[in-house]
Amino acid sequence: MAADTTTTVYTPWRLAFYDIWVLGIVSTWAWGCSTAAYLIPLFRSNVRSNHLDIGAGTGYYLRKAGIPATSKLTIVDNERPALDMAVQRSRRPDARAIVADILKPLPLPSKDRFDSVSMYYLLHCIPAPVQDKCRVFELVKHNMTADGVIHGANVLGKGVRKDNRFAAFIRRGCLNHGVFHNSDDNAYDFEHALRLNFKEVETWVVGSVFIFRAAKPRYD
């Protein structure tokens, strides 16, 4: 999700295809983590009154999990097509859409504080070392309330089960085509970064997927 990316990963037809292929077939049979069983319930149970979704993708989670009409919604991505589709699929025409680079401070007013933040299947797509990706938590916490919660998931490249044939094929293709940049991504580094920046941290590894929920930012 770097701002200097020169090609658009998600064209409109790819956005529609993404739901079935990536979040259905690949997530379940390659990465060993069912979106319906693990990720949607986590998302749905951690949406609060002022929600920030980072890395919109197709807006799948916003559509499937649902954002209550009483909750404010802000969506951040570095791709305008992804943002447009996410707003449309969220069924929230009042949603605020912001094009931004998540590796930099978000271009938001200092008074804007979110009590829930979601970040699903984003970090493994960022073309940066894992240490730089971990700084995302440090940056985002300054846009959160004192009791705010952040939750999400990403595909790991190290310290996970051996890929099955399907997973190996998918991973190789994603790495070769620049979709994944996660060869060194590991649960230890991400969990360590979360614990440095939040007081309450829960993490799980399901198949090859790192799932997290953290609350109460550390501002000191």
PDB file of C-alpha atoms in Angstrom, residues 39-186:
ATOM      1  CA  LEU A  39     -12.124 -13.268   9.912  1.00  0.00           C
ATOM      2  CA  ILE A  40     -15.715 -12.135   9.444  1.00  0.00           C
ATOM      3  CA  PRO A  41     -16.651 -12.912  13.087  1.00  0.00           C
ATOM      4  CA  LEU A  42     -13.586 -11.022  14.332  1.00  0.00           C
ATOM      5  CA  PHE A  43     -14.392  -8.037  12.156  1.00  0.00           C
ATOM      6  CA  ARG A  44     -18.072  -8.004  13.065  1.00  0.00           C
ATOM      7  CA  SER A  45     -17.452  -8.168  16.816  1.00  0.00           C
ATOM      8  CA  ASN A  46     -14.956  -5.305  16.821  1.00  0.00           C
ATOM      9  CA  VAL A  47     -16.711  -2.501  14.970  1.00  0.00           C
ATOM     10  CA  ARG A  48     -17.527   0.444  17.197  1.00  0.00           C
ATOM     11  CA  SER A  49     -19.058   3.904  16.864  1.00  0.00           C
ATOM     12  CA  ASN A  50     -16.268   5.537  14.820  1.00  0.00           C
ATOM     13  CA  HIS A  51     -14.608   2.980  12.557  1.00  0.00           C
ATOM     14  CA  LEU A  52     -11.518   3.227  10.338  1.00  0.00           C
ATOM     15  CA  ASP A  53     -10.938   0.559   7.673  1.00  0.00           C
ATOM     16  CA  ILE A  54      -7.409   0.527   6.227  1.00  0.00           C
ATOM     17  CA  GLY A  55      -6.647  -1.287   2.980  1.00  0.00           C
ATOM     18  CA  ALA A  56     -10.152  -1.409   1.574  1.00  0.00           C
ATOM     19  CA  GLY A  57      -9.625  -4.091  -1.064  1.00  0.00           C
ATOM     20  CA  THR A  58     -13.076  -4.820  -2.466  1.00  0.00           C
ATOM     21  CA  GLY A  59     -14.978  -3.655   0.582  1.00  0.00           C
ATOM     22  CA  TYR A  60     -15.779  -7.310   1.248  1.00  0.00           C
ATOM     23  CA  TYR A  61     -15.541  -7.091   5.026  1.00  0.00           C
ATOM     24  CA  LEU A  62     -17.551  -3.889   5.153  1.00  0.00           C
ATOM     25  CA  ARG A  63     -20.310  -5.595   3.162  1.00  0.00           C
ATOM     26  CA  LYS A  64     -20.292  -9.002   4.842  1.00  0.00           C
ATOM     27  CA  ALA A  65     -19.747  -7.915   8.429  1.00  0.00           C
ATOM     28  CA  GLY A  66     -21.806  -4.777   8.120  1.00  0.00           C
ATOM     29  CA  ILE A  67     -21.164  -1.357   9.615  1.00  0.00           C
ATOM     30  CA  PRO A  68     -24.047  -0.194  11.827  1.00  0.00           C
ATOM     31  CA  ALA A  69     -25.875   2.865  10.544  1.00  0.00           C
ATOM     32  CA  THR A  70     -25.079   4.553  13.840  1.00  0.00           C
ATOM     33  CA  SER A  71     -21.309   4.155  13.315  1.00  0.00           C
ATOM     34  CA  LYS A  72     -19.201   6.680  11.456  1.00  0.00           C
ATOM     35  CA  LEU A  73     -17.068   5.098   8.722  1.00  0.00           C
ATOM     36  CA  THR A  74     -13.746   6.217   7.238  1.00  0.00           C
ATOM     37  CA  ILE A  75     -11.990   4.118   4.579  1.00  0.00           C
ATOM     38  CA  VAL A  76      -8.303   4.488   3.682  1.00  0.00           C
ATOM     39  CA  ASP A  77      -6.483   2.970   0.706  1.00  0.00           C
ATOM     40  CA  ASN A  78      -3.840   4.111  -1.763  1.00  0.00           C
ATOM     41  CA  GLU A  79      -5.967   3.023  -4.724  1.00  0.00           C
ATOM     42  CA  ARG A  80      -8.948   5.120  -5.827  1.00  0.00           C
ATOM     43  CA  PRO A  81     -10.731   2.184  -7.578  1.00  0.00           C
ATOM     44  CA  ALA A  82     -10.582   0.180  -4.364  1.00  0.00           C
ATOM     45  CA  LEU A  83     -11.946   3.082  -2.345  1.00  0.00           C
ATOM     46  CA  ASP A  84     -14.806   3.705  -4.761  1.00  0.00           C
ATOM     47  CA  MET A  85     -15.864   0.069  -4.677  1.00  0.00           C
ATOM     48  CA  ALA A  86     -15.498  -0.149  -0.898  1.00  0.00           C
ATOM     49  CA  VAL A  87     -17.776   2.842  -0.385  1.00  0.00           C
ATOM     50  CA  GLN A  88     -20.315   1.392  -2.788  1.00  0.00           C
ATOM     51  CA  ARG A  89     -20.280  -2.066  -1.236  1.00  0.00           C
ATOM     52  CA  SER A  90     -20.395  -0.757   2.320  1.00  0.00           C
ATOM     53  CA  ARG A  91     -23.842   0.664   1.535  1.00  0.00           C
ATOM     54  CA  ARG A  92     -22.686   3.767   3.328  1.00  0.00           C
ATOM     55  CA  PRO A  93     -22.727   6.696   0.889  1.00  0.00           C
ATOM     56  CA  ASP A  94     -21.819   8.921   3.827  1.00  0.00           C
ATOM     57  CA  ALA A  95     -18.495   7.098   4.327  1.00  0.00           C
ATOM     58  CA  ARG A  96     -15.368   9.238   4.114  1.00  0.00           C
ATOM     59  CA  ALA A  97     -12.830   7.877   1.597  1.00  0.00           C
ATOM     60  CA  ILE A  98      -9.174   8.914   1.826  1.00  0.00           C
ATOM     61  CA  VAL A  99      -6.301   8.065  -0.519  1.00  0.00           C
ATOM     62  CA  ALA A 100      -3.195   7.676   1.642  1.00  0.00           C
ATOM     63  CA  ASP A 101       0.042   5.767   2.207  1.00  0.00           C
ATOM     64  CA  ILE A 102      -0.253   3.741   5.398  1.00  0.00           C
ATOM     65  CA  LEU A 103       3.523   3.856   5.912  1.00  0.00           C
ATOM     66  CA  LYS A 104       3.159   7.573   6.639  1.00  0.00           C
ATOM     67  CA  PRO A 105       1.017   9.455   9.166  1.00  0.00           C
ATOM     68  CA  LEU A 106      -2.573   9.510   7.979  1.00  0.00           C
ATOM     69  CA  PRO A 107      -3.723  12.844   6.514  1.00  0.00           C
ATOM     70  CA  LEU A 108      -6.445  13.299   9.109  1.00  0.00           C
ATOM     71  CA  PRO A 109      -7.282  16.161  11.468  1.00  0.00           C
ATOM     72  CA  SER A 110      -5.661  15.717  14.879  1.00  0.00           C
ATOM     73  CA  LYS A 111      -9.098  15.700  16.502  1.00  0.00           C
ATOM     74  CA  ASP A 112     -10.117  12.601  14.546  1.00  0.00           C
ATOM     75  CA  ARG A 113      -9.864   9.612  16.876  1.00  0.00           C
ATOM     76  CA  PHE A 114     -11.262   6.186  16.038  1.00  0.00           C
ATOM     77  CA  ASP A 115     -12.437   3.640  18.574  1.00  0.00           C
ATOM     78  CA  SER A 116     -12.058   0.755  16.119  1.00  0.00           C
ATOM     79  CA  VAL A 117      -9.632   0.119  13.249  1.00  0.00           C
ATOM     80  CA  SER A 118      -9.576  -2.807  10.818  1.00  0.00           C
ATOM     81  CA  MET A 119      -6.649  -3.937   8.665  1.00  0.00           C
ATOM     82  CA  TYR A 120      -7.313  -7.195   6.802  1.00  0.00           C
ATOM     83  CA  TYR A 121      -5.008  -8.845   4.251  1.00  0.00           C
ATOM     84  CA  LEU A 122      -3.047  -5.627   3.850  1.00  0.00           C
ATOM     85  CA  LEU A 123       0.403  -6.002   5.388  1.00  0.00           C
ATOM     86  CA  HIS A 124       1.548  -8.859   3.163  1.00  0.00           C
ATOM     87  CA  CYS A 125       0.932  -6.632   0.119  1.00  0.00           C
ATOM     88  CA  ILE A 126       3.075  -3.712   1.282  1.00  0.00           C
ATOM     89  CA  PRO A 127       6.438  -3.562  -0.562  1.00  0.00           C
ATOM     90  CA  ALA A 128       8.538  -2.870   2.516  1.00  0.00           C
ATOM     91  CA  PRO A 129      10.665  -4.733   5.092  1.00  0.00           C
ATOM     92  CA  VAL A 130       8.744  -6.255   7.975  1.00  0.00           C
ATOM     93  CA  GLN A 131      10.257  -3.674  10.356  1.00  0.00           C
ATOM     94  CA  ASP A 132       8.696  -0.869   8.312  1.00  0.00           C
ATOM     95  CA  LYS A 133       5.365  -2.650   8.234  1.00  0.00           C
ATOM     96  CA  CYS A 134       5.444  -2.922  12.014  1.00  0.00           C
ATOM     97  CA  ARG A 135       5.627   0.876  12.250  1.00  0.00           C
ATOM     98  CA  VAL A 136       2.074   0.970  10.956  1.00  0.00           C
ATOM     99  CA  PHE A 137       0.850   0.166  14.460  1.00  0.00           C
ATOM    100  CA  GLU A 138       2.883   3.014  15.922  1.00  0.00           C
ATOM    101  CA  LEU A 139       1.469   5.449  13.377  1.00  0.00           C
ATOM    102  CA  VAL A 140      -2.157   4.358  13.563  1.00  0.00           C
ATOM    103  CA  LYS A 141      -2.391   4.377  17.357  1.00  0.00           C
ATOM    104  CA  HIS A 142      -2.190   8.181  17.315  1.00  0.00           C
ATOM    105  CA  ASN A 143      -5.492   8.222  15.430  1.00  0.00           C
ATOM    106  CA  MET A 144      -7.189   6.022  18.038  1.00  0.00           C
ATOM    107  CA  THR A 145      -9.064   6.693  21.253  1.00  0.00           C
ATOM    108  CA  ALA A 146      -7.593   5.607  24.580  1.00  0.00           C
ATOM    109  CA  ASP A 147      -9.824   2.517  24.645  1.00  0.00           C
ATOM    110  CA  GLY A 148      -9.673   1.902  20.896  1.00  0.00           C
ATOM    111  CA  VAL A 149      -9.250  -1.526  19.312  1.00  0.00           C
ATOM    112  CA  ILE A 150      -7.379  -2.569  16.162  1.00  0.00           C
ATOM    113  CA  HIS A 151      -7.900  -5.930  14.487  1.00  0.00           C
ATOM    114  CA  GLY A 152      -6.896  -7.686  11.304  1.00  0.00           C
ATOM    115  CA  ALA A 153      -5.061 -10.496   9.565  1.00  0.00           C
ATOM    116  CA  ASN A 154      -2.257 -11.065   7.076  1.00  0.00           C
ATOM    117  CA  VAL A 155      -0.521 -13.966   5.356  1.00  0.00           C
ATOM    118  CA  LEU A 156       2.886 -14.817   6.809  1.00  0.00           C
ATOM    119  CA  GLY A 157       6.003 -15.844   4.931  1.00  0.00           C
ATOM    120  CA  LYS A 158       8.057 -17.311   7.789  1.00  0.00           C
ATOM    121  CA  GLY A 159       7.482 -19.550  10.780  1.00  0.00           C
ATOM    122  CA  VAL A 160       4.319 -21.206   9.499  1.00  0.00           C
ATOM    123  CA  ARG A 161       3.337 -24.636   8.301  1.00  0.00           C
ATOM    124  CA  LYS A 162       4.805 -25.911   5.043  1.00  0.00           C
ATOM    125  CA  ASP A 163       2.712 -24.851   2.064  1.00  0.00           C
ATOM    126  CA  ASN A 164       0.667 -27.533   0.348  1.00  0.00           C
ATOM    127  CA  ARG A 165       0.991 -27.735  -3.435  1.00  0.00           C
ATOM    128  CA  PHE A 166      -1.822 -25.303  -4.043  1.00  0.00           C
ATOM    129  CA  ALA A 167      -0.443 -22.820  -1.505  1.00  0.00           C
ATOM    130  CA  ALA A 168       3.077 -23.103  -2.943  1.00  0.00           C
ATOM    131  CA  PHE A 169       1.726 -22.382  -6.425  1.00  0.00           C
ATOM    132  CA  ILE A 170      -0.270 -19.366  -5.231  1.00  0.00           C
ATOM    133  CA  ARG A 171       2.538 -17.986  -3.083  1.00  0.00           C
ATOM    134  CA  ARG A 172       5.082 -18.300  -5.895  1.00  0.00           C
ATOM    135  CA  GLY A 173       2.764 -16.511  -8.300  1.00  0.00           C
ATOM    136  CA  CYS A 174       1.981 -13.717  -5.834  1.00  0.00           C
ATOM    137  CA  LEU A 175       5.662 -13.146  -5.070  1.00  0.00           C
ATOM    138  CA  ASN A 176       6.758 -13.285  -8.706  1.00  0.00           C
ATOM    139  CA  HIS A 177       4.061 -10.839  -9.802  1.00  0.00           C
ATOM    140  CA  GLY A 178       4.651  -8.391  -6.962  1.00  0.00           C
ATOM    141  CA  VAL A 179       1.315  -8.974  -5.255  1.00  0.00           C
ATOM    142  CA  PHE A 180       2.947 -10.326  -2.089  1.00  0.00           C
ATOM    143  CA  HIS A 181       5.963  -8.814  -0.332  1.00  0.00           C
ATOM    144  CA  ASN A 182       5.957 -11.049   2.720  1.00  0.00           C
ATOM    145  CA  SER A 183       8.935 -13.405   2.496  1.00  0.00           C
ATOM    146  CA  ASP A 184      10.236 -12.213   5.885  1.00  0.00           C
ATOM    147  CA  ASP A 185       6.888 -11.499   7.548  1.00  0.00           C
ATOM    148  CA  ASN A 186       6.583 -13.475  10.775  1.00  0.00           C
TER     149      ASN A 186
END
